[in-house]
Amino acid sequence: MKKYPMGITLRLKRNSIFILFLILTVACGQVLDAGSIDLDAWKSDRFACKGLRLQHVDELREIKNTFLAATNQELLKTFGRPDRVELADRSQSFFIYFLEPAEECGEDTKKEPLKVLFRMNAINKVSEVTVTTLNP
């Protein structure tokens, strides 16, 4: 076993602690500021079947740009599991949260429901937020 001078051992420990702290900070993420949106009601309204998400459309349109550069983990902590995830080209994906009842609710709707699309880039950061009835 090779012995190192005290300074090297201390520096290695300090670097290890810093790297561990960095990993935990990035991996865990944080809850984003969602304004006055009731996040508990949002998370309990999968596919917008209860109609609770529709109440927050105006607020969401106002603050949507504050979510740019957020990580996918921060979105998951804030809004819960997405209703759908669509994969796109160039390692991009879309997190889709329905604002109006989706077909999974059992309703036979003729029009496409309103939804919020979070476009995730290749490094899992939000690059675009859109409130629309169009599919990605």
Short mmCIF file of N, CA and C in Angstrom, two decimals:
data_model
loop_
_atom_site.label_atom_id
_atom_site.label_comp_id
_atom_site.label_asym_id
_atom_site.label_seq_id
_atom_site.Cartn_x
_atom_site.Cartn_y
_atom_site.Cartn_z
N MET A 1 0.84 -1.18 0.00
CA MET A 1 0.00 0.00 0.00
C MET A 1 0.89 1.24 0.00
N LYS A 2 0.63 2.11 -0.92
CA LYS A 2 1.45 3.31 -1.07
C LYS A 2 0.96 4.40 -0.13
N LYS A 3 1.88 5.05 0.54
CA LYS A 3 1.52 6.14 1.45
C LYS A 3 1.71 7.47 0.73
N TYR A 4 0.74 8.35 0.94
CA TYR A 4 0.79 9.68 0.35
C TYR A 4 0.99 10.71 1.44
N PRO A 5 1.61 11.83 1.07
CA PRO A 5 1.71 12.90 2.07
C PRO A 5 0.32 13.35 2.50
N MET A 6 0.21 13.88 3.69
CA MET A 6 -1.06 14.28 4.29
C MET A 6 -1.84 15.24 3.39
N GLY A 7 -1.18 16.11 2.71
CA GLY A 7 -1.85 17.09 1.86
C GLY A 7 -2.62 16.45 0.73
N ILE A 8 -2.08 15.40 0.13
CA ILE A 8 -2.74 14.73 -0.98
C ILE A 8 -3.99 14.01 -0.49
N THR A 9 -3.90 13.32 0.63
CA THR A 9 -5.05 12.60 1.17
C THR A 9 -6.18 13.57 1.50
N LEU A 10 -5.84 14.68 2.12
CA LEU A 10 -6.84 15.69 2.47
C LEU A 10 -7.49 16.26 1.21
N ARG A 11 -6.69 16.53 0.18
CA ARG A 11 -7.21 17.09 -1.06
C ARG A 11 -8.14 16.08 -1.73
N LEU A 12 -7.78 14.80 -1.73
CA LEU A 12 -8.63 13.77 -2.30
C LEU A 12 -9.96 13.68 -1.57
N LYS A 13 -9.93 13.75 -0.26
CA LYS A 13 -11.17 13.69 0.53
C LYS A 13 -12.05 14.89 0.22
N ARG A 14 -11.44 16.06 0.16
CA ARG A 14 -12.19 17.28 -0.11
C ARG A 14 -12.82 17.22 -1.50
N ASN A 15 -12.05 16.77 -2.50
CA ASN A 15 -12.59 16.65 -3.85
C ASN A 15 -13.71 15.62 -3.91
N SER A 16 -13.56 14.52 -3.19
CA SER A 16 -14.60 13.49 -3.17
C SER A 16 -15.88 14.01 -2.57
N ILE A 17 -15.77 14.76 -1.50
CA ILE A 17 -16.95 15.34 -0.85
C ILE A 17 -17.62 16.33 -1.79
N PHE A 18 -16.85 17.16 -2.48
CA PHE A 18 -17.41 18.13 -3.41
C PHE A 18 -18.14 17.42 -4.56
N ILE A 19 -17.53 16.37 -5.10
CA ILE A 19 -18.17 15.64 -6.20
C ILE A 19 -19.46 14.98 -5.73
N LEU A 20 -19.45 14.39 -4.55
CA LEU A 20 -20.66 13.78 -4.00
C LEU A 20 -21.76 14.83 -3.82
N PHE A 21 -21.41 15.99 -3.28
CA PHE A 21 -22.37 17.08 -3.10
C PHE A 21 -22.94 17.51 -4.45
N LEU A 22 -22.09 17.63 -5.46
CA LEU A 22 -22.53 18.04 -6.79
C LEU A 22 -23.48 17.02 -7.39
N ILE A 23 -23.16 15.75 -7.26
CA ILE A 23 -24.02 14.69 -7.79
C ILE A 23 -25.38 14.71 -7.11
N LEU A 24 -25.39 14.82 -5.79
CA LEU A 24 -26.66 14.84 -5.06
C LEU A 24 -27.50 16.06 -5.42
N THR A 25 -26.87 17.19 -5.59
CA THR A 25 -27.59 18.40 -5.94
C THR A 25 -28.23 18.28 -7.32
N VAL A 26 -27.49 17.76 -8.27
CA VAL A 26 -28.01 17.63 -9.63
C VAL A 26 -29.03 16.51 -9.71
N ALA A 27 -28.74 15.38 -9.09
CA ALA A 27 -29.62 14.22 -9.19
C ALA A 27 -30.95 14.43 -8.50
N CYS A 28 -30.95 15.08 -7.38
CA CYS A 28 -32.18 15.23 -6.62
C CYS A 28 -33.08 16.32 -7.19
N GLY A 29 -32.50 17.37 -7.73
CA GLY A 29 -33.31 18.45 -8.27
C GLY A 29 -34.07 19.17 -7.17
N GLN A 30 -34.87 20.12 -7.56
CA GLN A 30 -35.65 20.88 -6.60
C GLN A 30 -37.02 21.16 -7.20
N VAL A 31 -37.95 21.50 -6.36
CA VAL A 31 -39.29 21.86 -6.82
C VAL A 31 -39.22 23.27 -7.40
N LEU A 32 -39.72 23.43 -8.61
CA LEU A 32 -39.70 24.73 -9.28
C LEU A 32 -40.83 25.61 -8.77
N ASP A 33 -40.67 26.92 -8.92
CA ASP A 33 -41.71 27.87 -8.53
C ASP A 33 -42.81 27.82 -9.59
N ALA A 34 -43.97 27.34 -9.22
CA ALA A 34 -45.09 27.21 -10.15
C ALA A 34 -46.16 28.25 -9.89
N GLY A 35 -45.80 29.34 -9.28
CA GLY A 35 -46.77 30.41 -9.03
C GLY A 35 -47.89 29.93 -8.14
N SER A 36 -49.13 30.21 -8.53
CA SER A 36 -50.28 29.84 -7.71
C SER A 36 -50.91 28.51 -8.12
N ILE A 37 -50.21 27.74 -8.94
CA ILE A 37 -50.73 26.44 -9.37
C ILE A 37 -50.72 25.48 -8.18
N ASP A 38 -51.85 24.85 -7.94
CA ASP A 38 -51.96 23.87 -6.86
C ASP A 38 -51.33 22.56 -7.34
N LEU A 39 -50.10 22.32 -6.93
CA LEU A 39 -49.35 21.17 -7.43
C LEU A 39 -49.90 19.84 -6.94
N ASP A 40 -50.47 19.81 -5.75
CA ASP A 40 -51.06 18.56 -5.26
C ASP A 40 -52.27 18.17 -6.11
N ALA A 41 -53.10 19.17 -6.43
CA ALA A 41 -54.26 18.91 -7.29
C ALA A 41 -53.79 18.53 -8.70
N TRP A 42 -52.74 19.20 -9.18
CA TRP A 42 -52.19 18.91 -10.50
C TRP A 42 -51.75 17.45 -10.58
N LYS A 43 -50.99 17.01 -9.59
CA LYS A 43 -50.46 15.64 -9.60
C LYS A 43 -51.56 14.60 -9.46
N SER A 44 -52.63 14.94 -8.77
CA SER A 44 -53.72 13.98 -8.57
C SER A 44 -54.66 13.89 -9.79
N ASP A 45 -54.48 14.78 -10.74
CA ASP A 45 -55.37 14.84 -11.91
C ASP A 45 -54.70 14.25 -13.15
N ARG A 46 -54.38 12.96 -13.12
CA ARG A 46 -53.73 12.31 -14.26
C ARG A 46 -54.61 12.41 -15.50
N PHE A 47 -54.00 12.76 -16.61
CA PHE A 47 -54.66 12.92 -17.91
C PHE A 47 -55.78 13.97 -17.87
N ALA A 48 -55.80 14.81 -16.82
CA ALA A 48 -56.78 15.89 -16.65
C ALA A 48 -58.21 15.38 -16.60
N CYS A 49 -58.40 14.16 -16.14
CA CYS A 49 -59.74 13.55 -16.09
C CYS A 49 -60.68 14.29 -15.13
N LYS A 50 -60.15 14.86 -14.06
CA LYS A 50 -60.97 15.56 -13.07
C LYS A 50 -61.22 17.03 -13.44
N GLY A 51 -60.47 17.55 -14.40
CA GLY A 51 -60.64 18.94 -14.83
C GLY A 51 -59.97 19.95 -13.91
N LEU A 52 -59.10 19.50 -13.01
CA LEU A 52 -58.45 20.42 -12.06
C LEU A 52 -57.33 21.24 -12.70
N ARG A 53 -56.68 20.69 -13.70
CA ARG A 53 -55.56 21.39 -14.34
C ARG A 53 -56.02 22.56 -15.21
N LEU A 54 -57.20 22.46 -15.75
CA LEU A 54 -57.71 23.48 -16.66
C LEU A 54 -57.85 24.84 -15.97
N GLN A 55 -58.03 24.84 -14.67
CA GLN A 55 -58.16 26.08 -13.91
C GLN A 55 -56.89 26.92 -13.96
N HIS A 56 -55.75 26.29 -14.25
CA HIS A 56 -54.45 26.96 -14.16
C HIS A 56 -53.84 27.31 -15.52
N VAL A 57 -54.63 27.26 -16.58
CA VAL A 57 -54.11 27.51 -17.92
C VAL A 57 -53.53 28.91 -18.05
N ASP A 58 -54.25 29.92 -17.59
CA ASP A 58 -53.77 31.30 -17.72
C ASP A 58 -52.47 31.52 -16.95
N GLU A 59 -52.42 31.00 -15.73
CA GLU A 59 -51.20 31.11 -14.91
C GLU A 59 -50.04 30.40 -15.61
N LEU A 60 -50.30 29.24 -16.15
CA LEU A 60 -49.26 28.47 -16.83
C LEU A 60 -48.73 29.21 -18.05
N ARG A 61 -49.62 29.84 -18.80
CA ARG A 61 -49.18 30.62 -19.97
C ARG A 61 -48.31 31.81 -19.57
N GLU A 62 -48.61 32.39 -18.43
CA GLU A 62 -47.83 33.55 -17.96
C GLU A 62 -46.43 33.16 -17.50
N ILE A 63 -46.31 32.03 -16.82
CA ILE A 63 -45.02 31.66 -16.22
C ILE A 63 -44.26 30.58 -16.97
N LYS A 64 -44.75 30.17 -18.14
CA LYS A 64 -44.14 29.03 -18.85
C LYS A 64 -42.66 29.23 -19.15
N ASN A 65 -42.23 30.44 -19.43
CA ASN A 65 -40.82 30.67 -19.76
C ASN A 65 -39.90 30.57 -18.56
N THR A 66 -40.45 30.58 -17.35
CA THR A 66 -39.60 30.42 -16.17
C THR A 66 -39.11 28.98 -16.03
N PHE A 67 -39.72 28.05 -16.79
CA PHE A 67 -39.31 26.65 -16.72
C PHE A 67 -38.19 26.32 -17.70
N LEU A 68 -37.81 27.27 -18.54
CA LEU A 68 -36.74 27.02 -19.49
C LEU A 68 -35.44 26.73 -18.74
N ALA A 69 -34.69 25.74 -19.22
CA ALA A 69 -33.43 25.28 -18.64
C ALA A 69 -33.62 24.46 -17.36
N ALA A 70 -34.85 24.18 -16.97
CA ALA A 70 -35.08 23.28 -15.83
C ALA A 70 -34.74 21.86 -16.27
N THR A 71 -34.35 21.03 -15.32
CA THR A 71 -34.00 19.65 -15.65
C THR A 71 -35.25 18.77 -15.62
N ASN A 72 -35.13 17.59 -16.20
CA ASN A 72 -36.27 16.67 -16.18
C ASN A 72 -36.61 16.25 -14.75
N GLN A 73 -35.61 16.15 -13.88
CA GLN A 73 -35.86 15.80 -12.48
C GLN A 73 -36.64 16.90 -11.76
N GLU A 74 -36.33 18.15 -12.07
CA GLU A 74 -37.07 19.26 -11.47
C GLU A 74 -38.52 19.26 -11.93
N LEU A 75 -38.75 18.96 -13.21
CA LEU A 75 -40.13 18.86 -13.71
C LEU A 75 -40.88 17.73 -13.01
N LEU A 76 -40.22 16.59 -12.85
CA LEU A 76 -40.86 15.45 -12.18
C LEU A 76 -41.21 15.78 -10.74
N LYS A 77 -40.31 16.47 -10.05
CA LYS A 77 -40.60 16.85 -8.65
C LYS A 77 -41.71 17.88 -8.57
N THR A 78 -41.79 18.76 -9.54
CA THR A 78 -42.78 19.83 -9.51
C THR A 78 -44.15 19.36 -9.97
N PHE A 79 -44.23 18.76 -11.16
CA PHE A 79 -45.52 18.41 -11.77
C PHE A 79 -45.87 16.93 -11.68
N GLY A 80 -44.97 16.12 -11.18
CA GLY A 80 -45.22 14.69 -11.12
C GLY A 80 -44.90 14.02 -12.44
N ARG A 81 -45.20 12.74 -12.51
CA ARG A 81 -44.93 11.96 -13.71
C ARG A 81 -45.75 12.52 -14.88
N PRO A 82 -45.14 12.70 -16.06
CA PRO A 82 -45.89 13.21 -17.20
C PRO A 82 -46.96 12.21 -17.64
N ASP A 83 -48.02 12.74 -18.26
CA ASP A 83 -49.07 11.87 -18.78
C ASP A 83 -48.55 11.05 -19.96
N ARG A 84 -47.70 11.68 -20.75
CA ARG A 84 -47.06 11.00 -21.89
C ARG A 84 -45.65 11.51 -22.05
N VAL A 85 -44.79 10.66 -22.58
CA VAL A 85 -43.45 11.06 -22.98
C VAL A 85 -43.28 10.63 -24.43
N GLU A 86 -42.96 11.60 -25.28
CA GLU A 86 -42.76 11.32 -26.71
C GLU A 86 -41.28 11.51 -27.02
N LEU A 87 -40.71 10.55 -27.70
CA LEU A 87 -39.32 10.66 -28.11
C LEU A 87 -39.26 11.34 -29.47
N ALA A 88 -38.28 12.22 -29.63
CA ALA A 88 -38.09 12.93 -30.89
C ALA A 88 -36.68 12.65 -31.40
N ASP A 89 -36.36 13.22 -32.53
CA ASP A 89 -35.02 13.00 -33.08
C ASP A 89 -33.97 13.79 -32.31
N ARG A 90 -32.72 13.44 -32.54
CA ARG A 90 -31.57 14.10 -31.90
C ARG A 90 -31.63 14.02 -30.38
N SER A 91 -32.06 12.90 -29.86
CA SER A 91 -32.10 12.63 -28.41
C SER A 91 -32.97 13.62 -27.65
N GLN A 92 -33.96 14.17 -28.30
CA GLN A 92 -34.90 15.07 -27.63
C GLN A 92 -36.15 14.29 -27.25
N SER A 93 -36.87 14.82 -26.29
CA SER A 93 -38.13 14.20 -25.89
C SER A 93 -39.10 15.29 -25.44
N PHE A 94 -40.36 14.92 -25.33
CA PHE A 94 -41.40 15.83 -24.87
C PHE A 94 -42.06 15.23 -23.63
N PHE A 95 -42.17 16.03 -22.59
CA PHE A 95 -43.01 15.68 -21.44
C PHE A 95 -44.36 16.33 -21.70
N ILE A 96 -45.42 15.53 -21.71
CA ILE A 96 -46.75 16.04 -22.03
C ILE A 96 -47.66 15.89 -20.82
N TYR A 97 -48.26 17.02 -20.43
CA TYR A 97 -49.25 17.05 -19.36
C TYR A 97 -50.55 17.58 -19.96
N PHE A 98 -51.62 16.81 -19.87
CA PHE A 98 -52.90 17.24 -20.43
C PHE A 98 -53.56 18.26 -19.51
N LEU A 99 -54.19 19.26 -20.13
CA LEU A 99 -54.93 20.29 -19.39
C LEU A 99 -56.43 20.07 -19.53
N GLU A 100 -56.84 19.41 -20.61
CA GLU A 100 -58.23 19.01 -20.84
C GLU A 100 -58.25 17.48 -20.86
N PRO A 101 -59.39 16.87 -20.54
CA PRO A 101 -59.45 15.40 -20.47
C PRO A 101 -58.95 14.72 -21.74
N ALA A 102 -58.08 13.74 -21.55
CA ALA A 102 -57.51 12.98 -22.66
C ALA A 102 -58.38 11.76 -22.94
N GLU A 103 -58.07 11.06 -24.00
CA GLU A 103 -58.84 9.87 -24.37
C GLU A 103 -58.74 8.78 -23.31
N GLU A 104 -57.68 8.79 -22.49
CA GLU A 104 -57.52 7.81 -21.41
C GLU A 104 -58.59 7.95 -20.34
N CYS A 105 -59.29 9.07 -20.33
CA CYS A 105 -60.36 9.31 -19.35
C CYS A 105 -61.65 8.57 -19.72
N GLY A 106 -61.69 8.01 -20.92
CA GLY A 106 -62.87 7.29 -21.36
C GLY A 106 -63.87 8.14 -22.10
N GLU A 107 -63.56 9.42 -22.28
CA GLU A 107 -64.46 10.31 -23.02
C GLU A 107 -64.14 10.23 -24.50
N ASP A 108 -65.16 10.21 -25.32
CA ASP A 108 -64.99 10.16 -26.77
C ASP A 108 -65.03 11.60 -27.28
N THR A 109 -63.87 12.21 -27.42
CA THR A 109 -63.81 13.60 -27.88
C THR A 109 -63.39 13.65 -29.34
N LYS A 110 -63.97 14.60 -30.05
CA LYS A 110 -63.66 14.78 -31.48
C LYS A 110 -62.40 15.62 -31.68
N LYS A 111 -62.15 16.53 -30.73
CA LYS A 111 -61.00 17.42 -30.89
C LYS A 111 -59.86 16.98 -29.99
N GLU A 112 -58.68 17.42 -30.35
CA GLU A 112 -57.48 17.11 -29.59
C GLU A 112 -57.48 17.96 -28.31
N PRO A 113 -57.21 17.37 -27.15
CA PRO A 113 -57.25 18.13 -25.89
C PRO A 113 -56.09 19.12 -25.76
N LEU A 114 -56.31 20.16 -24.98
CA LEU A 114 -55.28 21.14 -24.68
C LEU A 114 -54.25 20.49 -23.77
N LYS A 115 -52.99 20.78 -24.00
CA LYS A 115 -51.92 20.19 -23.21
C LYS A 115 -50.73 21.14 -23.14
N VAL A 116 -49.86 20.89 -22.18
CA VAL A 116 -48.62 21.65 -22.10
C VAL A 116 -47.50 20.68 -22.47
N LEU A 117 -46.64 21.13 -23.40
CA LEU A 117 -45.52 20.34 -23.89
C LEU A 117 -44.23 20.95 -23.38
N PHE A 118 -43.43 20.15 -22.71
CA PHE A 118 -42.09 20.55 -22.30
C PHE A 118 -41.11 19.81 -23.21
N ARG A 119 -40.42 20.55 -24.09
CA ARG A 119 -39.43 19.92 -24.96
C ARG A 119 -38.12 19.81 -24.18
N MET A 120 -37.62 18.59 -24.08
CA MET A 120 -36.37 18.33 -23.38
C MET A 120 -35.27 18.14 -24.41
N ASN A 121 -34.14 18.83 -24.24
CA ASN A 121 -33.04 18.66 -25.19
C ASN A 121 -32.21 17.43 -24.84
N ALA A 122 -31.11 17.23 -25.52
CA ALA A 122 -30.30 16.03 -25.35
C ALA A 122 -29.68 15.91 -23.96
N ILE A 123 -29.54 17.00 -23.24
CA ILE A 123 -28.98 16.94 -21.89
C ILE A 123 -30.07 17.07 -20.82
N ASN A 124 -31.31 16.73 -21.21
CA ASN A 124 -32.47 16.69 -20.30
C ASN A 124 -32.78 18.01 -19.62
N LYS A 125 -32.68 19.08 -20.39
CA LYS A 125 -33.10 20.39 -19.90
C LYS A 125 -34.21 20.91 -20.80
N VAL A 126 -35.13 21.66 -20.21
CA VAL A 126 -36.26 22.20 -20.96
C VAL A 126 -35.75 23.26 -21.93
N SER A 127 -36.07 23.07 -23.22
CA SER A 127 -35.66 24.06 -24.22
C SER A 127 -36.85 24.82 -24.79
N GLU A 128 -38.08 24.32 -24.53
CA GLU A 128 -39.28 24.99 -25.04
C GLU A 128 -40.48 24.54 -24.23
N VAL A 129 -41.39 25.48 -23.97
CA VAL A 129 -42.65 25.16 -23.28
C VAL A 129 -43.77 25.71 -24.12
N THR A 130 -44.74 24.85 -24.46
CA THR A 130 -45.84 25.24 -25.33
C THR A 130 -47.16 24.75 -24.75
N VAL A 131 -48.16 25.64 -24.75
CA VAL A 131 -49.53 25.26 -24.39
C VAL A 131 -50.29 25.21 -25.70
N THR A 132 -50.74 24.00 -26.09
CA THR A 132 -51.30 23.82 -27.43
C THR A 132 -52.23 22.60 -27.48
N THR A 133 -52.96 22.50 -28.58
CA THR A 133 -53.75 21.30 -28.85
C THR A 133 -53.04 20.41 -29.86
N LEU A 134 -51.95 20.90 -30.43
CA LEU A 134 -51.19 20.13 -31.42
C LEU A 134 -50.30 19.09 -30.75
N ASN A 135 -50.03 18.03 -31.46
CA ASN A 135 -49.12 17.00 -30.98
C ASN A 135 -47.70 17.33 -31.41
N PRO A 136 -46.72 16.88 -30.65
CA PRO A 136 -45.33 17.18 -31.02
C PRO A 136 -44.91 16.53 -32.33
#
